[in-house]
XYZ file of C-alpha atoms in Angstrom:
725
model
C 19.684 4.471 49.847
C 18.697 3.415 46.333
C 15.055 2.367 46.051
C 13.549 0.160 43.384
C 9.873 0.253 42.565
C 8.555 -2.481 40.317
C 6.566 -0.948 37.473
C 3.706 -2.615 35.619
C 1.937 -2.042 32.351
C -1.340 -0.162 32.324
C -2.598 -2.317 29.451
C -3.580 -5.874 30.363
C -1.668 -8.878 29.080
C -3.442 -12.176 29.552
C -3.315 -15.753 28.406
C -6.677 -17.186 27.437
C -7.299 -20.930 27.380
C -10.485 -22.718 26.369
C -11.342 -25.587 28.654
C -13.791 -28.443 28.530
C -16.679 -26.286 29.830
C -16.164 -23.874 26.922
C -16.357 -26.661 24.345
C -19.345 -28.220 26.088
C -21.258 -24.940 26.195
C -20.309 -23.645 22.755
C -23.209 -23.145 20.357
C -23.544 -26.190 18.063
C -24.035 -23.923 15.053
C -20.755 -22.155 15.830
C -18.885 -25.456 16.033
C -20.329 -26.916 12.840
C -19.632 -23.681 10.973
C -16.120 -23.675 12.405
C -15.524 -27.258 11.329
C -16.873 -26.727 7.815
C -14.566 -23.731 7.332
C -11.552 -25.539 8.753
C -12.122 -28.490 6.435
C -12.733 -26.319 3.373
C -9.530 -24.370 3.950
C -7.489 -27.489 4.746
C -8.670 -29.345 1.651
C -8.219 -26.236 -0.497
C -4.630 -25.902 0.695
C -3.926 -29.579 0.111
C -5.141 -29.157 -3.456
C -2.897 -26.113 -3.906
C 0.107 -28.132 -2.751
C -0.868 -30.899 -5.135
C -0.855 -28.444 -8.032
C 2.415 -26.933 -6.845
C 3.996 -30.363 -6.759
C 2.998 -30.850 -10.397
C 4.452 -27.523 -11.457
C 1.038 -25.978 -12.143
C 1.517 -22.974 -9.875
C 3.965 -20.374 -11.116
C 5.667 -18.825 -8.128
C 5.334 -19.662 -4.445
C 2.655 -21.721 -2.721
C 2.869 -20.686 0.920
C 0.694 -23.276 2.586
C -1.161 -22.452 5.802
C -1.901 -26.090 6.635
C -1.801 -26.370 10.417
C -2.550 -22.685 10.979
C -6.242 -22.704 10.025
C -7.454 -22.508 13.624
C -6.207 -18.965 14.086
C -7.808 -17.615 10.924
C -11.151 -19.392 11.276
C -11.514 -18.805 14.999
C -10.871 -15.086 14.602
C -12.872 -14.502 11.410
C -15.990 -16.035 12.983
C -16.088 -13.036 15.331
C -16.187 -10.588 12.410
C -18.813 -9.256 10.036
C -18.720 -8.245 6.404
C -18.166 -4.602 7.352
C -15.023 -5.476 9.263
C -11.816 -5.566 7.242
C -8.797 -7.817 7.299
C -5.488 -7.967 5.544
C -2.793 -10.551 5.848
C 0.600 -11.923 5.107
C 2.279 -13.734 2.228
C 0.988 -16.909 3.906
C -2.571 -15.726 3.669
C -4.806 -18.242 1.888
C -6.494 -19.239 5.151
C -6.918 -15.636 6.289
C -8.503 -14.662 2.995
C -10.772 -17.709 2.761
C -11.923 -17.478 6.371
C -13.007 -13.850 5.931
C -14.627 -14.572 2.560
C -16.535 -17.595 3.885
C -17.780 -15.569 6.839
C -18.961 -12.893 4.413
C -20.781 -15.394 2.209
C -22.417 -17.220 5.114
C -22.776 -14.867 8.100
C -25.287 -17.267 9.646
C -22.948 -20.206 9.286
C -22.299 -23.063 6.879
C -24.455 -26.163 7.215
C -21.883 -28.903 7.641
C -24.400 -31.621 6.703
C -25.376 -30.144 3.325
C -23.677 -29.719 -0.010
C -21.535 -26.611 -0.232
C -23.370 -23.701 -1.812
C -22.684 -22.366 -5.315
C -21.145 -19.220 -3.861
C -18.642 -21.297 -1.877
C -17.780 -23.141 -5.073
C -17.369 -19.813 -6.885
C -15.090 -18.566 -4.112
C -12.908 -21.671 -4.325
C -12.739 -21.426 -8.118
C -11.889 -17.758 -8.187
C -9.313 -18.035 -5.394
C -7.619 -21.021 -6.993
C -7.669 -19.186 -10.308
C -5.878 -16.236 -8.718
C -3.276 -18.453 -7.054
C -2.619 -20.080 -10.420
C -2.294 -16.650 -12.081
C -5.422 -16.970 -14.214
C -7.769 -14.369 -15.644
C -10.771 -15.515 -13.612
C -8.902 -14.707 -10.387
C -9.864 -11.792 -8.182
C -7.018 -9.713 -9.643
C -6.979 -11.439 -13.049
C -3.954 -13.440 -11.958
C -1.710 -10.484 -11.141
C -1.750 -11.004 -7.403
C -1.292 -14.753 -7.285
C -0.815 -16.597 -4.038
C 0.498 -13.671 -1.996
C -1.870 -10.852 -2.991
C -5.475 -11.888 -2.429
C -8.130 -9.189 -2.319
C -11.916 -9.190 -2.329
C -13.049 -5.811 -1.053
C -16.741 -6.695 -0.971
C -15.953 -9.385 1.594
C -13.799 -7.056 3.675
C -10.623 -8.877 2.578
C -8.494 -5.875 1.676
C -5.345 -7.647 0.541
C -2.720 -10.111 1.636
C 0.829 -8.890 1.281
C 4.171 -10.296 0.164
C 6.275 -7.810 2.152
C 6.847 -8.866 5.754
C 4.930 -6.348 7.859
C 4.044 -4.366 4.741
C 0.288 -4.613 5.175
C 0.222 -3.576 8.824
C 0.175 0.217 8.231
C -2.444 -0.214 5.497
C -4.734 -1.956 7.981
C -4.331 1.031 10.279
C -5.665 3.184 7.457
C -8.678 0.929 7.143
C -9.239 1.197 10.889
C -8.961 4.979 10.697
C -11.568 5.056 7.937
C -13.916 2.969 10.078
C -13.488 5.300 13.036
C -13.837 8.523 11.086
C -16.973 7.255 9.360
C -18.680 6.651 12.700
C -18.882 2.895 12.113
C -18.195 0.342 14.831
C -16.364 -1.831 12.295
C -12.891 -3.031 13.158
C -9.814 -3.940 11.166
C -7.606 -6.993 11.691
C -4.084 -7.316 10.357
C -2.612 -10.818 10.322
C 1.152 -11.243 10.317
C 3.744 -13.736 11.452
C 6.378 -13.837 14.138
C 8.977 -12.407 11.756
C 6.987 -9.213 11.243
C 6.946 -8.384 14.953
C 10.548 -7.244 14.660
C 10.167 -4.988 11.637
C 9.877 -1.215 11.768
C 6.581 -0.792 9.922
C 4.858 -3.082 12.432
C 6.336 -1.443 15.508
C 5.600 2.042 14.163
C 1.993 1.033 13.598
C 1.669 -0.378 17.120
C 2.534 3.085 18.381
C 0.362 5.025 15.945
C -2.700 2.833 16.483
C -2.386 3.155 20.251
C -1.791 6.910 20.124
C -4.906 7.405 17.986
C -7.051 4.671 19.611
C -7.709 2.917 16.309
C -10.028 -0.124 16.159
C -7.219 -2.360 14.903
C -6.377 -5.869 16.024
C -2.777 -6.944 15.552
C -3.142 -10.688 15.073
C 0.221 -12.436 15.391
C 0.356 -15.941 13.951
C 3.376 -17.165 15.869
C 4.411 -20.314 14.020
C 7.878 -20.179 15.612
C 9.844 -20.004 12.357
C 10.635 -17.175 9.948
C 11.454 -19.471 7.034
C 14.011 -21.591 8.937
C 15.042 -19.247 11.740
C 13.530 -20.041 15.126
C 12.014 -17.220 17.084
C 14.375 -17.800 20.009
C 17.244 -16.778 17.729
C 15.902 -13.343 16.879
C 14.321 -11.873 20.007
C 14.944 -11.748 23.711
C 11.197 -12.028 24.392
C 9.675 -14.861 22.361
C 6.273 -14.287 23.972
C 5.353 -11.901 21.194
C 2.185 -10.576 22.808
C 4.468 -8.918 25.354
C 5.075 -6.212 22.776
C 1.495 -4.982 23.037
C 1.420 -3.662 26.620
C 4.663 -1.788 25.984
C 2.679 0.352 23.535
C -0.405 0.495 25.745
C -2.235 -2.206 23.762
C -4.278 -4.849 25.610
C -2.977 -8.239 24.531
C -4.084 -11.847 24.558
C -1.932 -14.963 24.219
C -3.852 -17.994 22.998
C -3.336 -21.502 21.666
C -3.871 -21.041 17.947
C -4.361 -24.772 17.447
C -7.565 -24.401 19.466
C -9.987 -22.481 17.202
C -12.532 -22.017 19.987
C -9.938 -20.385 22.232
C -8.986 -18.061 19.378
C -12.647 -17.262 18.806
C -13.210 -16.399 22.464
C -10.136 -14.164 22.510
C -11.232 -12.403 19.337
C -14.717 -11.837 20.729
C -13.177 -10.097 23.739
C -10.876 -8.090 21.500
C -13.649 -6.965 19.137
C -15.828 -5.955 22.078
C -12.971 -3.771 23.307
C -12.447 -2.196 19.877
C -16.124 -1.680 19.028
C -16.503 0.182 22.309
C -13.981 2.747 21.030
C -11.234 1.728 23.433
C -8.458 1.397 20.886
C -6.333 -1.371 19.405
C -5.748 -4.922 20.609
C -3.216 -7.651 20.040
C -3.703 -11.408 19.853
C -0.792 -13.820 19.701
C -1.955 -17.199 18.434
C 0.623 -19.962 18.698
C 0.233 -22.021 15.545
C 2.391 -24.333 13.454
C 2.839 -24.646 9.732
C 3.131 -28.291 8.867
C 5.132 -27.640 5.732
C 8.183 -25.642 4.756
C 8.024 -21.935 3.925
C 7.014 -22.797 0.378
C 5.852 -25.992 -1.285
C 4.750 -29.496 -0.264
C 7.702 -30.549 1.909
C 7.959 -30.557 5.707
C 10.470 -28.342 7.462
C 12.303 -31.418 8.692
C 13.298 -32.158 5.106
C 15.444 -29.019 5.305
C 16.817 -29.990 8.746
C 15.744 -26.935 10.683
C 12.980 -28.853 12.467
C 12.803 -32.364 13.796
C 10.235 -34.973 12.795
C 9.431 -35.366 16.483
C 8.565 -31.669 16.821
C 6.352 -31.837 13.742
C 4.571 -34.943 15.008
C 3.923 -33.319 18.375
C 2.251 -30.317 16.780
C 0.218 -32.512 14.425
C -1.257 -34.252 17.449
C -2.838 -30.882 18.303
C -4.405 -30.447 14.856
C -7.252 -27.865 14.893
C -9.389 -29.783 12.387
C -9.154 -33.016 14.371
C -9.764 -31.195 17.658
C -12.979 -29.616 16.410
C -14.180 -32.881 14.884
C -13.598 -34.710 18.159
C -15.817 -32.278 20.059
C -18.551 -32.477 17.452
C -18.725 -36.246 17.794
C -18.248 -36.195 21.559
C -21.230 -33.875 21.935
C -23.203 -35.849 19.328
C -23.625 -32.722 17.226
C -22.363 -34.702 14.235
C -21.784 -38.395 13.821
C -18.405 -39.708 12.741
C -19.902 -40.405 9.338
C -21.140 -36.822 9.058
C -17.711 -35.535 10.087
C -16.059 -37.677 7.427
C -18.614 -36.627 4.826
C -17.652 -32.963 5.222
C -14.118 -33.851 4.164
C -15.348 -35.906 1.223
C -17.618 -33.109 0.011
C -14.773 -30.606 0.254
C -12.493 -32.909 -1.729
C -15.176 -33.421 -4.353
C -15.639 -29.658 -4.551
C -11.935 -29.112 -5.210
C -11.853 -31.870 -7.818
C -14.779 -30.177 -9.540
C -13.102 -26.773 -9.352
C -9.852 -28.205 -10.662
C -11.637 -29.826 -13.592
C -12.821 -26.397 -14.667
C -9.273 -25.033 -14.771
C -7.256 -28.048 -15.907
C -7.150 -30.386 -18.872
C -5.073 -33.330 -20.005
C -1.850 -32.225 -21.641
C -1.865 -33.742 -25.137
C 1.878 -33.162 -25.475
C 2.812 -35.172 -22.373
C 2.395 -38.684 -21.061
C -0.951 -39.949 -19.791
C -2.189 -38.386 -16.580
C -0.242 -35.151 -16.939
C -2.446 -32.068 -16.763
C -2.044 -28.438 -17.714
C -3.903 -25.177 -17.280
C -6.538 -24.694 -19.948
C -5.209 -22.176 -22.414
C -8.367 -20.099 -22.302
C -7.849 -19.465 -18.586
C -4.692 -17.379 -18.980
C -4.906 -13.567 -19.056
C -4.434 -11.901 -22.417
C -0.767 -10.786 -22.618
C -1.924 -7.360 -23.799
C -3.362 -6.894 -20.302
C 0.176 -6.651 -18.907
C 0.257 -2.868 -18.342
C -3.461 -2.129 -18.155
C -4.330 -0.415 -14.893
C -0.905 0.797 -13.842
C -2.785 4.058 -13.475
C -6.437 4.935 -13.942
C -8.104 6.247 -17.069
C -8.744 9.731 -15.601
C -12.486 9.419 -16.116
C -12.853 11.168 -12.761
C -12.082 14.399 -14.637
C -14.975 14.039 -17.073
C -17.277 16.386 -15.178
C -14.817 18.866 -13.661
C -13.883 22.351 -14.775
C -10.501 22.182 -16.438
C -8.815 25.518 -17.084
C -5.386 27.020 -17.663
C -4.271 30.610 -17.134
C -5.812 31.953 -20.330
C -9.173 30.362 -19.507
C -9.739 31.965 -16.099
C -11.604 35.264 -16.130
C -12.281 37.771 -13.392
C -10.172 39.715 -10.940
C -6.677 38.551 -9.996
C -4.487 39.354 -7.018
C -0.820 38.918 -6.195
C -0.131 36.081 -3.736
C 2.806 34.190 -2.353
C 2.934 30.534 -3.292
C 3.025 29.394 0.341
C -0.216 31.316 0.975
C -2.097 29.523 -1.776
C -0.864 26.149 -0.519
C -2.950 26.699 2.595
C -5.758 28.481 0.746
C -6.452 25.713 -1.750
C -6.326 23.048 0.957
C -8.789 25.085 3.019
C -11.124 25.284 0.035
C -10.971 21.576 -0.665
C -11.502 20.630 2.979
C -14.499 22.955 3.114
C -16.097 21.416 0.030
C -14.999 17.791 0.446
C -15.379 16.229 3.909
C -13.293 13.272 2.757
C -10.025 15.234 2.608
C -7.790 14.436 5.586
C -4.376 16.016 6.204
C -1.701 14.215 8.172
C 1.983 14.618 8.820
C 4.548 15.740 11.345
C 3.721 19.088 12.979
C 0.994 19.950 10.471
C -1.275 20.810 13.422
C 1.155 23.173 15.165
C 3.514 26.084 14.436
C 0.793 28.090 12.664
C 0.671 25.720 9.739
C 3.590 23.349 10.084
C 7.220 24.180 9.484
C 6.481 26.404 6.465
C 2.902 27.551 7.001
C 1.433 25.200 4.424
C -1.431 24.140 6.716
C -2.052 27.548 8.275
C -5.487 27.799 9.923
C -6.602 24.294 8.965
C -6.405 22.660 12.386
C -8.674 25.312 13.869
C -11.297 24.855 11.130
C -11.071 21.069 10.745
C -9.781 19.759 14.067
C -10.661 16.126 13.366
C -9.179 16.109 9.867
C -5.756 17.660 10.457
C -3.706 15.058 12.245
C -0.244 15.613 13.647
C 1.588 12.319 13.471
C 4.413 10.660 15.364
C 7.766 10.655 13.589
C 7.041 7.422 11.740
C 6.814 7.916 7.992
C 6.335 4.214 7.306
C 3.320 4.064 9.587
C 1.535 7.266 8.646
C 2.254 6.985 4.922
C 0.880 3.449 5.006
C -2.084 4.572 7.086
C -2.827 7.156 4.410
C -2.509 4.438 1.786
C -4.989 2.272 3.656
C -7.446 5.156 3.873
C -7.095 5.769 0.141
C -7.700 2.113 -0.689
C -10.752 2.158 1.565
C -12.250 4.729 -0.793
C -14.129 6.906 1.669
C -11.332 9.420 2.276
C -8.650 11.352 0.393
C -5.545 11.524 2.549
C -3.041 14.314 2.008
C 0.181 13.138 3.598
C 3.016 15.601 4.176
C 6.660 14.577 4.293
C 8.581 17.430 5.843
C 11.455 16.749 3.435
C 11.514 14.664 0.286
C 14.478 12.624 1.552
C 12.155 11.029 4.089
C 10.569 9.024 1.289
C 13.399 6.526 1.734
C 12.211 5.854 5.277
C 8.779 4.970 3.895
C 9.955 3.459 0.611
C 8.085 0.181 1.112
C 4.771 1.916 1.661
C 5.248 4.410 -1.183
C 6.625 2.117 -3.859
C 5.775 -1.493 -2.931
C 2.342 -0.758 -1.526
C 0.710 2.513 -2.623
C 2.364 2.776 -6.038
C 1.740 -0.858 -7.015
C -1.684 -1.425 -5.452
C -3.934 -0.553 -8.383
C -2.050 -2.662 -10.917
C -1.237 -5.538 -8.537
C -4.885 -6.013 -7.613
C -6.130 -6.139 -11.193
C -6.169 -2.477 -12.185
C -9.475 -1.696 -10.513
C -8.544 -0.424 -7.030
C -8.470 3.365 -6.990
C -5.757 4.907 -4.806
C -6.699 8.581 -4.220
C -3.590 9.450 -2.219
C -1.703 12.762 -2.271
C 1.827 13.098 -0.956
C 3.100 16.641 -0.389
C 6.822 17.091 -0.007
C 9.323 19.866 -0.358
C 12.660 20.143 -2.108
C 15.005 22.154 0.105
C 18.185 22.640 -1.932
C 19.964 25.824 -1.042
C 18.713 25.997 2.536
C 21.797 24.555 4.217
C 20.040 21.443 5.473
C 22.576 19.116 3.903
C 22.592 15.744 2.230
C 19.641 14.201 4.057
C 17.165 17.074 3.742
C 17.675 18.432 0.236
C 16.946 15.958 -2.527
C 14.714 16.296 -5.541
C 12.804 12.968 -5.675
C 11.262 13.457 -9.131
C 13.618 11.014 -10.814
C 12.847 8.280 -8.292
C 9.080 8.676 -8.521
C 9.208 8.925 -12.312
C 10.831 5.507 -12.566
C 8.374 3.893 -10.140
C 5.191 2.697 -11.815
C 1.866 3.907 -10.513
C 2.663 7.424 -9.362
C 1.692 10.713 -10.952
C 3.949 13.685 -10.255
C 3.113 17.371 -10.275
C 5.653 20.170 -9.916
C 4.075 23.649 -9.568
C 6.300 26.638 -10.231
C 3.732 29.462 -9.795
C 0.930 30.191 -7.333
C -1.663 29.923 -10.114
C -0.367 26.519 -11.146
C -0.284 25.319 -7.561
C -4.031 25.835 -7.148
C -4.933 24.009 -10.338
C -2.427 21.213 -9.870
C -3.397 20.535 -6.262
C -7.065 20.467 -7.248
C -6.235 17.946 -9.959
C -4.103 15.895 -7.574
C -6.990 15.702 -5.126
C -9.421 14.801 -7.892
C -7.181 12.078 -9.283
C -7.793 8.465 -8.273
C -4.123 7.593 -8.642
C -1.455 8.383 -6.050
C 0.039 11.801 -6.783
C 3.169 13.349 -5.330
C 3.016 17.154 -5.232
C 6.525 18.581 -5.162
C 7.114 21.988 -3.617
C 10.398 23.883 -3.654
C 11.377 26.128 -0.771
C 12.853 28.614 -3.248
C 9.325 29.154 -4.548
C 7.426 29.509 -1.273
C 8.056 33.248 -1.007
C 7.733 33.974 -4.735
C 4.584 35.722 -5.875
C 2.258 35.497 -8.811
C -1.253 36.280 -9.975
C -4.099 34.139 -8.678
C -7.864 34.559 -9.064
C -9.440 36.543 -6.250
C -12.500 34.347 -5.853
C -11.668 31.151 -7.727
C -9.951 28.220 -6.050
C -11.841 25.524 -7.929
C -10.243 25.201 -11.360
C -8.230 22.130 -12.345
C -5.148 22.281 -14.507
C -5.433 19.565 -17.151
C -3.560 16.366 -16.445
C -0.589 16.194 -18.780
C -0.503 19.851 -19.840
C 2.869 21.596 -19.865
C 3.237 25.378 -20.033
C 5.343 27.286 -22.560
C 6.897 30.002 -20.395
C 8.893 31.568 -23.226
C 8.669 31.041 -26.957
C 11.858 30.654 -28.962
C 13.320 29.170 -32.108
C 16.856 27.921 -31.418
C 16.641 25.448 -28.546
C 13.951 23.827 -26.406
C 14.634 23.887 -22.669
C 12.570 21.484 -20.583
C 12.455 22.162 -16.872
C 10.265 22.183 -13.772
C 9.815 23.525 -10.246
C 12.237 26.270 -9.115
C 14.552 25.565 -12.022
C 11.981 27.182 -14.311
C 12.775 30.571 -12.822
C 16.525 30.035 -13.118
C 16.205 28.928 -16.741
C 14.165 32.026 -17.603
C 16.851 34.190 -16.040
C 19.567 32.444 -18.051
C 17.818 32.670 -21.423
C 16.965 36.342 -20.869
C 20.613 37.359 -20.574
C 22.332 39.218 -23.383
C 23.779 36.881 -25.965
C 21.738 33.867 -24.878
C 20.221 31.719 -27.632
C 16.578 32.202 -28.512
C 15.239 29.463 -26.249
C 11.762 28.072 -25.912
C 11.227 27.286 -22.227
C 8.706 24.594 -21.327
C 7.656 24.146 -17.710
C 6.652 20.475 -17.639
C 4.320 20.703 -14.602
C 3.389 16.975 -14.898
C 6.462 14.769 -14.664
C 5.339 11.145 -14.603
C 5.695 9.002 -17.701
C 1.951 8.771 -18.278
C 1.339 12.519 -18.008
C 4.155 14.076 -20.026
C 2.865 16.575 -22.583
C 4.451 15.045 -25.662
C 2.365 17.211 -27.980
C 3.810 20.446 -26.639
C 7.320 19.008 -26.431
C 7.146 17.568 -29.936
C 5.872 20.784 -31.470
C 8.760 22.684 -29.920
C 11.414 20.153 -30.964
C 10.233 20.195 -34.566
C 10.792 23.952 -34.475
C 14.138 24.145 -32.655
C 15.731 20.746 -33.377
C 17.632 21.015 -30.086
C 16.773 20.041 -26.510
C 18.282 20.890 -23.146
C 16.809 19.370 -19.977
C 17.545 21.519 -16.943
C 17.123 20.293 -13.391
C 18.649 21.223 -10.103
C 19.241 17.912 -8.376
C 21.999 15.331 -8.268
C 23.093 13.405 -11.334
C 22.524 9.968 -9.826
C 18.819 10.443 -9.077
C 18.289 12.668 -12.102
C 14.835 13.063 -13.580
C 16.239 14.010 -16.970
C 17.994 10.713 -17.607
C 14.915 8.735 -18.584
C 13.324 11.783 -20.230
C 16.331 12.322 -22.511
C 16.257 8.673 -23.529
C 12.555 8.849 -24.362
C 12.911 12.086 -26.332
C 15.664 10.573 -28.454
C 13.504 7.551 -29.181
C 10.489 9.650 -30.151
C 12.123 12.571 -31.959
C 15.464 11.271 -33.217
C 14.846 12.401 -36.787
C 14.201 15.977 -35.634
C 17.296 16.396 -33.451
C 20.469 18.071 -34.691
C 22.418 16.719 -31.716
C 21.874 14.437 -28.712
C 19.654 15.744 -25.943
C 21.767 17.843 -23.574
C 21.347 18.129 -19.820
C 22.021 20.378 -16.874
C 22.006 18.714 -13.445
C 23.596 19.123 -10.080
C 26.726 17.246 -9.159
C 27.279 13.602 -8.347
C 27.137 14.164 -4.595
C 24.194 15.299 -2.521
C 24.284 18.911 -1.345
C 26.477 19.570 1.667
C 25.773 21.923 4.552
C 28.711 24.197 3.737
C 27.273 27.141 1.823
C 30.042 26.996 -0.762
C 29.896 23.232 -1.268
C 26.110 23.253 -1.398
C 26.110 25.841 -4.159
C 28.689 23.816 -6.065
C 26.476 20.709 -5.838
C 23.304 22.160 -7.357
C 22.360 23.823 -10.627
C 20.927 27.317 -10.995
C 21.045 30.205 -13.455
C 24.805 30.164 -13.986
C 24.941 26.456 -14.840
C 22.102 26.806 -17.331
C 23.749 29.813 -18.980
C 27.066 28.013 -19.277
C 25.492 24.938 -20.781
C 23.474 26.969 -23.278
C 26.661 28.590 -24.497
C 28.220 25.170 -25.032
C 25.351 23.476 -26.853
C 23.617 26.184 -28.881
C 24.668 26.469 -32.514
């Protein structure tokens, strides 16, 4: 006979409600601080909508009016050392954390707001308006608010995009021995996206002090939550991952505060992540000063019902009921906040002399200088000022022959021994005697807490590494087993990690290293074989290194780990078993950023190449009858690090260029490089820049079709015969 046993979650799932006894017993200082913050944020947001309505905000103005209770109630349980990030609708999240940082002992609701509160309002409004005085000099705007000193580590325009980054912050807290916690705020829409769900799992598996704070406002733009999930009680997702979860009325800031206090106690005790679902309501549409009912996806009756539960009014009513503040004092807080915003606005705005009376504009002196547009895409490399930079001719002493795969593990061992901030993470890096290729051989045994085998969740663990890098205390080395997997984590690599420094004003270092291998020729087919250099080279923010010898690998990996920009280190399986000379006792030199290597001198044609293709090019140009080619191994492939001096010197000698790469035509690295060479050296070229690439299609698994899809020695030789004079 079939038997059914009802199963239950191990992790608790509870609904917390604050009743009259909670409000009556709450500390008066807590309630007055809570009210002052609620009013400040509400009035700030109203002023933002006023500016948006007048066309003074370029881009979106995602108002959080109505949702302040969740942000304020939760932030009041945090300290400056705790970190938060948030969503595109994040003004309230950012301001609540910043106000808590500025006034950890509370804001006096009966006094004038302090100069630092005024400065916060001015700088935040400046950022939302895209002005130079903003936290990111106007680059972040409304959706990207960051103030690291306050523990506000960045709101995020990508739905769910900031969730993995917050996990990295939580990991940094835990590894540092701190009891600090991280909170990631996101909406109901983000609970259905892969990066969020992957991070639920990773945080639970690794017991990270991370609170997943769901602001359930019922609508993702205009789509009601009941339309997109079979379980609209979003906190139900937590126990399924082993995460204790609370459901709370987000319009009740005290209830949120009590839930967050319980959650932080759990996390500070080292018991892992938590989830809080706060049911809130945005009074206005997704963007701008109009209610949702104006777009007919909500009714006026629904909006009115939620407004009757307003968190600002609720808190004010308890303050007067308990005689903590008089009605006049309650009203005066609002008036002072409005006066503050008028004063802040007067500093940014002026009458527009070209328009009718009463029309205002941004003061011209507030805008960023247009020449600032590309400043800070990458750093200035000042981190290399005090390091030993050396190339092959500069290294003295005894050398030995070593396989490239051996030095991959050796140099990482050396760096982990000398720098306790280096952390390695990726799939299977802790098993199989060094991962699938031996690249992390022996590291788990020596550094058990810093070699982390991850779940199969590239979005989550790449983003976690990004969050650790942005934290600044650690240098994550993230391994993707195959380069093709970058597409799985494309948001984290390109929208988050690659853009972070520039987006947040050019000042946020991102010391992140991504190791990945190119596996053409191994029979692993279309989804495990690509060369990603062309993709990374056209994505701002990344540096790219491509070692072709064991000696170069040591110096390039050292430089990658020293660099404060994100660096992708490409490794080719064809090179793992190749050998070359390396110093016997020296694993500490750095190859200079932006230095190519001339592998063969010649006079008739310049061949530019990288990675395993370097070896195939050298074979082709060494054959009888081949033109006298100068072969340059680029080593650094990103736009900012190309060695134009070496390339230019060679072109002026040969007047011909061939770019040789192995991968597919569509994602070719050489396309942009050829264009740039022709712009820079047109007068020195006897013919257009020529190229060798693989085919249009990705490599297939069939041995014959795979060989036909990629370029090697034969393709280079054939092309040289065609193009050489």
